[in-house]
Short mmCIF file of C-alpha atoms in Angstrom, two decimals:
data_model
loop_
_atom_site.label_atom_id
_atom_site.label_comp_id
_atom_site.label_asym_id
_atom_site.label_seq_id
_atom_site.Cartn_x
_atom_site.Cartn_y
_atom_site.Cartn_z
CA THR R 1 0.00 0.00 0.00
CA ALA R 2 1.37 3.41 -0.98
CA THR R 3 2.14 5.80 1.87
CA ALA R 4 3.07 9.44 1.95
CA PRO R 5 6.64 10.18 0.79
CA LYS R 6 9.27 10.41 3.51
CA PRO R 7 12.42 12.54 3.40
CA THR R 8 15.16 10.75 1.51
CA ALA R 9 18.32 9.57 3.18
CA THR R 10 20.36 10.66 0.18
CA ALA R 11 20.61 14.37 0.91
CA ALA R 12 24.06 13.86 2.44
CA ASP R 13 25.18 11.90 -0.61
CA PRO R 14 23.70 13.34 -3.82
CA SER R 15 25.45 10.64 -5.86
CA LEU R 16 22.94 8.07 -4.60
CA PRO R 17 19.61 7.72 -6.46
CA PRO R 18 16.54 9.11 -4.68
CA LEU R 19 14.30 6.78 -2.77
CA VAL R 20 11.27 5.54 -4.72
CA SER R 21 9.03 7.25 -2.17
CA ALA R 22 10.68 10.60 -2.95
CA THR R 23 9.76 10.62 -6.66
CA PRO R 24 6.92 12.70 -8.15
CA GLU R 25 5.49 9.48 -9.63
CA TRP R 26 5.15 8.00 -6.15
CA ALA R 27 3.45 11.15 -4.89
CA ALA R 28 0.99 10.93 -7.80
CA LEU R 29 0.21 7.33 -6.86
CA VAL R 30 -0.36 8.28 -3.22
CA ALA R 31 -2.75 11.05 -4.27
CA HIS R 32 -4.59 8.67 -6.61
CA LYS R 33 -5.01 6.17 -3.78
CA ALA R 34 -6.48 8.79 -1.47
CA ASP R 35 -8.76 10.28 -4.14
CA THR R 36 -9.88 7.11 -5.89
CA THR R 37 -9.00 3.59 -4.83
CA ASP R 38 -9.58 4.08 -1.10
CA SER R 39 -13.29 4.52 -1.81
CA LEU R 40 -13.61 1.60 -4.26
CA HIS R 41 -14.70 -2.00 -3.72
CA LEU R 42 -14.00 -4.98 -5.95
CA ARG R 43 -17.70 -5.73 -6.31
CA ASP R 44 -18.00 -2.41 -8.14
CA LEU R 45 -14.95 -3.02 -10.35
CA LEU R 46 -15.30 -6.64 -11.45
CA PRO R 47 -18.42 -6.15 -13.63
CA ASP R 48 -16.37 -3.79 -15.86
CA ALA R 49 -15.34 -6.12 -18.71
CA ASP R 50 -12.98 -3.58 -20.29
CA ARG R 51 -11.12 -3.16 -17.00
CA SER R 52 -10.86 -6.93 -16.49
CA ALA R 53 -9.49 -7.38 -20.02
CA LEU R 54 -6.92 -4.63 -19.44
CA LEU R 55 -5.71 -6.24 -16.22
CA TYR R 56 -5.37 -9.77 -17.64
CA LYS R 57 -2.25 -10.69 -19.58
CA GLU R 58 -1.12 -13.99 -21.07
CA LEU R 59 2.60 -14.25 -21.76
CA PRO R 60 4.34 -16.98 -23.77
CA GLY R 61 6.35 -19.40 -21.65
CA GLU R 62 9.66 -21.03 -22.30
CA PRO R 63 9.79 -23.71 -25.03
CA ASN R 64 7.74 -26.80 -24.08
CA SER R 65 6.00 -24.96 -21.25
CA GLU R 66 2.59 -23.44 -20.70
CA PRO R 67 2.04 -19.67 -21.04
CA ALA R 68 2.10 -17.53 -17.92
CA CYS R 69 -1.23 -15.92 -17.03
CA LEU R 70 -1.23 -12.73 -14.95
CA ASP R 71 -4.61 -11.68 -13.59
CA PHE R 72 -4.61 -8.35 -11.75
CA SER R 73 -8.37 -7.84 -12.08
CA ARG R 74 -8.92 -9.04 -8.49
CA GLN R 75 -6.73 -6.23 -7.20
CA LEU R 76 -8.01 -2.80 -6.23
CA LEU R 77 -6.78 -1.21 -9.46
CA THR R 78 -8.24 0.95 -12.18
CA ALA R 79 -6.87 1.80 -15.61
CA ASP R 80 -5.51 5.02 -14.08
CA THR R 81 -3.81 3.04 -11.29
CA LEU R 82 -2.08 0.87 -13.85
CA LYS R 83 -0.94 3.93 -15.81
CA LEU R 84 0.52 5.51 -12.66
CA LEU R 85 2.27 2.27 -11.67
CA LEU R 86 3.86 1.99 -15.11
CA GLU R 87 5.02 5.60 -14.90
CA LEU R 88 6.60 4.86 -11.52
CA ALA R 89 8.32 1.78 -12.97
CA GLU R 90 9.65 3.88 -15.85
CA ALA R 91 10.94 6.56 -13.47
CA CYS R 92 12.75 3.88 -11.45
CA ASN R 93 14.25 2.26 -14.56
CA VAL R 94 12.70 -1.12 -13.81
CA ARG R 95 13.33 -2.30 -17.38
CA GLY R 96 17.02 -1.41 -17.17
CA LYS R 97 17.42 -3.03 -13.77
CA THR R 98 15.62 -6.17 -14.94
CA LYS R 99 17.92 -6.42 -17.95
CA ALA R 100 20.96 -5.94 -15.71
CA MET R 101 19.78 -8.80 -13.49
CA PHE R 102 19.21 -11.14 -16.46
CA ASP R 103 22.58 -10.15 -17.89
CA GLY R 104 24.33 -11.30 -14.71
CA GLU R 105 25.41 -7.83 -13.61
CA LYS R 106 26.15 -7.31 -9.92
CA VAL R 107 22.85 -5.69 -9.00
CA ASN R 108 23.20 -6.67 -5.33
CA THR R 109 25.32 -3.68 -4.41
CA THR R 110 25.35 -4.53 -0.70
CA GLU R 111 27.22 -7.78 -1.32
CA ASP R 112 28.69 -6.79 -4.70
CA ARG R 113 27.27 -9.86 -6.41
CA ALA R 114 24.76 -10.85 -9.08
CA ALA R 115 21.22 -11.91 -8.19
CA LEU R 116 21.09 -15.34 -9.76
CA HIS R 117 17.48 -16.38 -9.14
CA VAL R 118 16.93 -16.08 -12.88
CA ALA R 119 19.74 -18.58 -13.57
CA LEU R 120 18.01 -21.15 -11.35
CA ARG R 121 14.87 -20.82 -13.49
CA ALA R 122 16.51 -20.46 -16.90
CA ALA R 123 15.95 -23.01 -19.65
CA ARG R 124 18.75 -25.46 -20.38
CA GLY R 125 21.06 -23.91 -22.94
CA LYS R 126 20.34 -20.34 -21.86
CA LYS R 127 23.52 -18.34 -21.29
CA ILE R 128 23.98 -16.09 -18.26
CA PHE R 129 27.57 -15.09 -17.59
CA VAL R 130 28.96 -13.80 -14.30
CA ASP R 131 32.66 -12.90 -14.28
CA GLY R 132 33.05 -14.83 -17.54
CA GLU R 133 31.47 -18.04 -16.24
CA ASP R 134 28.22 -19.53 -17.58
CA VAL R 135 26.27 -20.02 -14.35
CA VAL R 136 23.31 -21.72 -16.06
CA GLU R 137 25.60 -24.58 -17.09
CA ASN R 138 26.61 -24.96 -13.43
CA VAL R 139 22.95 -24.95 -12.35
CA TYR R 140 22.06 -27.80 -14.70
CA SER R 141 25.13 -29.75 -13.64
CA VAL R 142 23.71 -29.78 -10.10
CA LEU R 143 20.13 -30.43 -11.29
CA ASP R 144 21.31 -33.45 -13.31
CA ARG R 145 23.02 -34.86 -10.22
CA ILE R 146 19.82 -34.32 -8.20
CA GLU R 147 17.78 -36.09 -10.89
CA ALA R 148 20.18 -39.05 -10.97
CA PHE R 149 20.13 -39.33 -7.16
CA SER R 150 16.32 -39.10 -7.05
CA ALA R 151 15.95 -41.77 -9.74
CA LYS R 152 18.13 -44.16 -7.71
CA VAL R 153 16.06 -43.51 -4.57
CA ARG R 154 12.80 -44.15 -6.46
CA ALA R 155 14.18 -47.31 -8.04
CA GLY R 156 15.30 -48.64 -4.65
CA GLU R 157 18.93 -48.69 -5.77
CA TYR R 158 20.11 -46.12 -3.22
CA LEU R 159 20.01 -47.74 0.19
CA GLY R 160 19.92 -46.26 3.65
CA ALA R 161 22.17 -47.07 6.61
CA SER R 162 20.04 -50.14 7.33
CA GLY R 163 20.71 -51.53 3.87
CA LYS R 164 17.06 -51.09 2.91
CA PRO R 165 15.60 -48.83 0.20
CA ILE R 166 14.87 -45.30 1.40
CA LYS R 167 11.16 -44.80 2.00
CA ASN R 168 11.08 -41.84 4.39
CA VAL R 169 12.53 -38.44 3.60
CA VAL R 170 12.84 -35.52 6.04
CA ALA R 171 13.33 -32.10 4.45
CA VAL R 172 15.15 -29.59 6.65
CA GLY R 173 15.03 -25.92 5.75
CA ILE R 174 13.97 -22.41 6.72
CA GLY R 175 12.30 -19.68 4.72
CA GLY R 176 12.23 -20.42 1.01
CA SER R 177 14.24 -23.60 1.53
CA TYR R 178 11.27 -24.94 3.49
CA LEU R 179 8.32 -23.24 1.80
CA GLY R 180 9.37 -23.93 -1.80
CA PRO R 181 9.61 -27.73 -1.48
CA ASP R 182 6.51 -27.81 0.73
CA PHE R 183 4.46 -25.89 -1.87
CA VAL R 184 5.67 -28.25 -4.63
CA TYR R 185 4.76 -31.25 -2.46
CA GLU R 186 1.28 -29.90 -1.77
CA ALA R 187 0.74 -29.09 -5.45
CA LEU R 188 1.82 -32.56 -6.66
CA ARG R 189 0.54 -34.86 -3.91
CA ALA R 190 -2.78 -35.39 -5.75
CA GLU R 191 -1.28 -35.24 -9.26
CA ARG R 192 -2.51 -38.22 -11.27
CA ALA R 193 0.90 -39.58 -12.33
CA GLY R 194 2.81 -38.49 -9.24
CA HIS R 195 0.52 -40.07 -6.66
CA PRO R 196 1.13 -43.74 -7.63
CA ALA R 197 4.84 -43.03 -8.11
CA ALA R 198 5.03 -41.89 -4.47
CA GLU R 199 3.16 -44.95 -3.13
CA GLY R 200 4.81 -46.31 0.01
CA ARG R 201 6.98 -43.26 0.59
CA ALA R 202 6.64 -40.45 3.12
CA LEU R 203 7.96 -36.88 2.97
CA ARG R 204 8.07 -34.82 6.14
CA PHE R 205 9.19 -31.25 6.72
CA LEU R 206 11.16 -30.12 9.76
#
């Protein structure tokens, strides 16, 4: 939720970019919220077919994958809200920063390193270089090892300390390391092909 702009912390160092909340585009969004969206309700917005069409986008996915569908129509937005948000994104150079991230530039200035989430989700064969090294190739090297290990566990070839096939798996993690696998597990536990493949096995999260 947009809030009123606060004084920037960059006055002592004019070389730093202004805070997002100090831009005129942010101020315009705050004013729009107070004048318009604060008094709206979704039940009044959803019947507007033109608005719903504007706030629904279908984007092509990677090869051999389904398209991505983005539906913002259930958010408290109008066409004017969207216009103001895009103007704010333009003022903050979101396109340029996104490109820098996908290009492997060191956008994490605090740690002077690249943000490589995109490499973890990139298609095999995609090239993302950091300091001259193709990090996507490294990602798939690890993923291939995970796949080979998992296949051995499923086939009963990888045995536990007891000498018996592994049937129980305990996942240990915090934050995204816990939530990500748990969400995948919940999404696939009733999947038609996955359910019989998991017969006799148990996955628990710690």
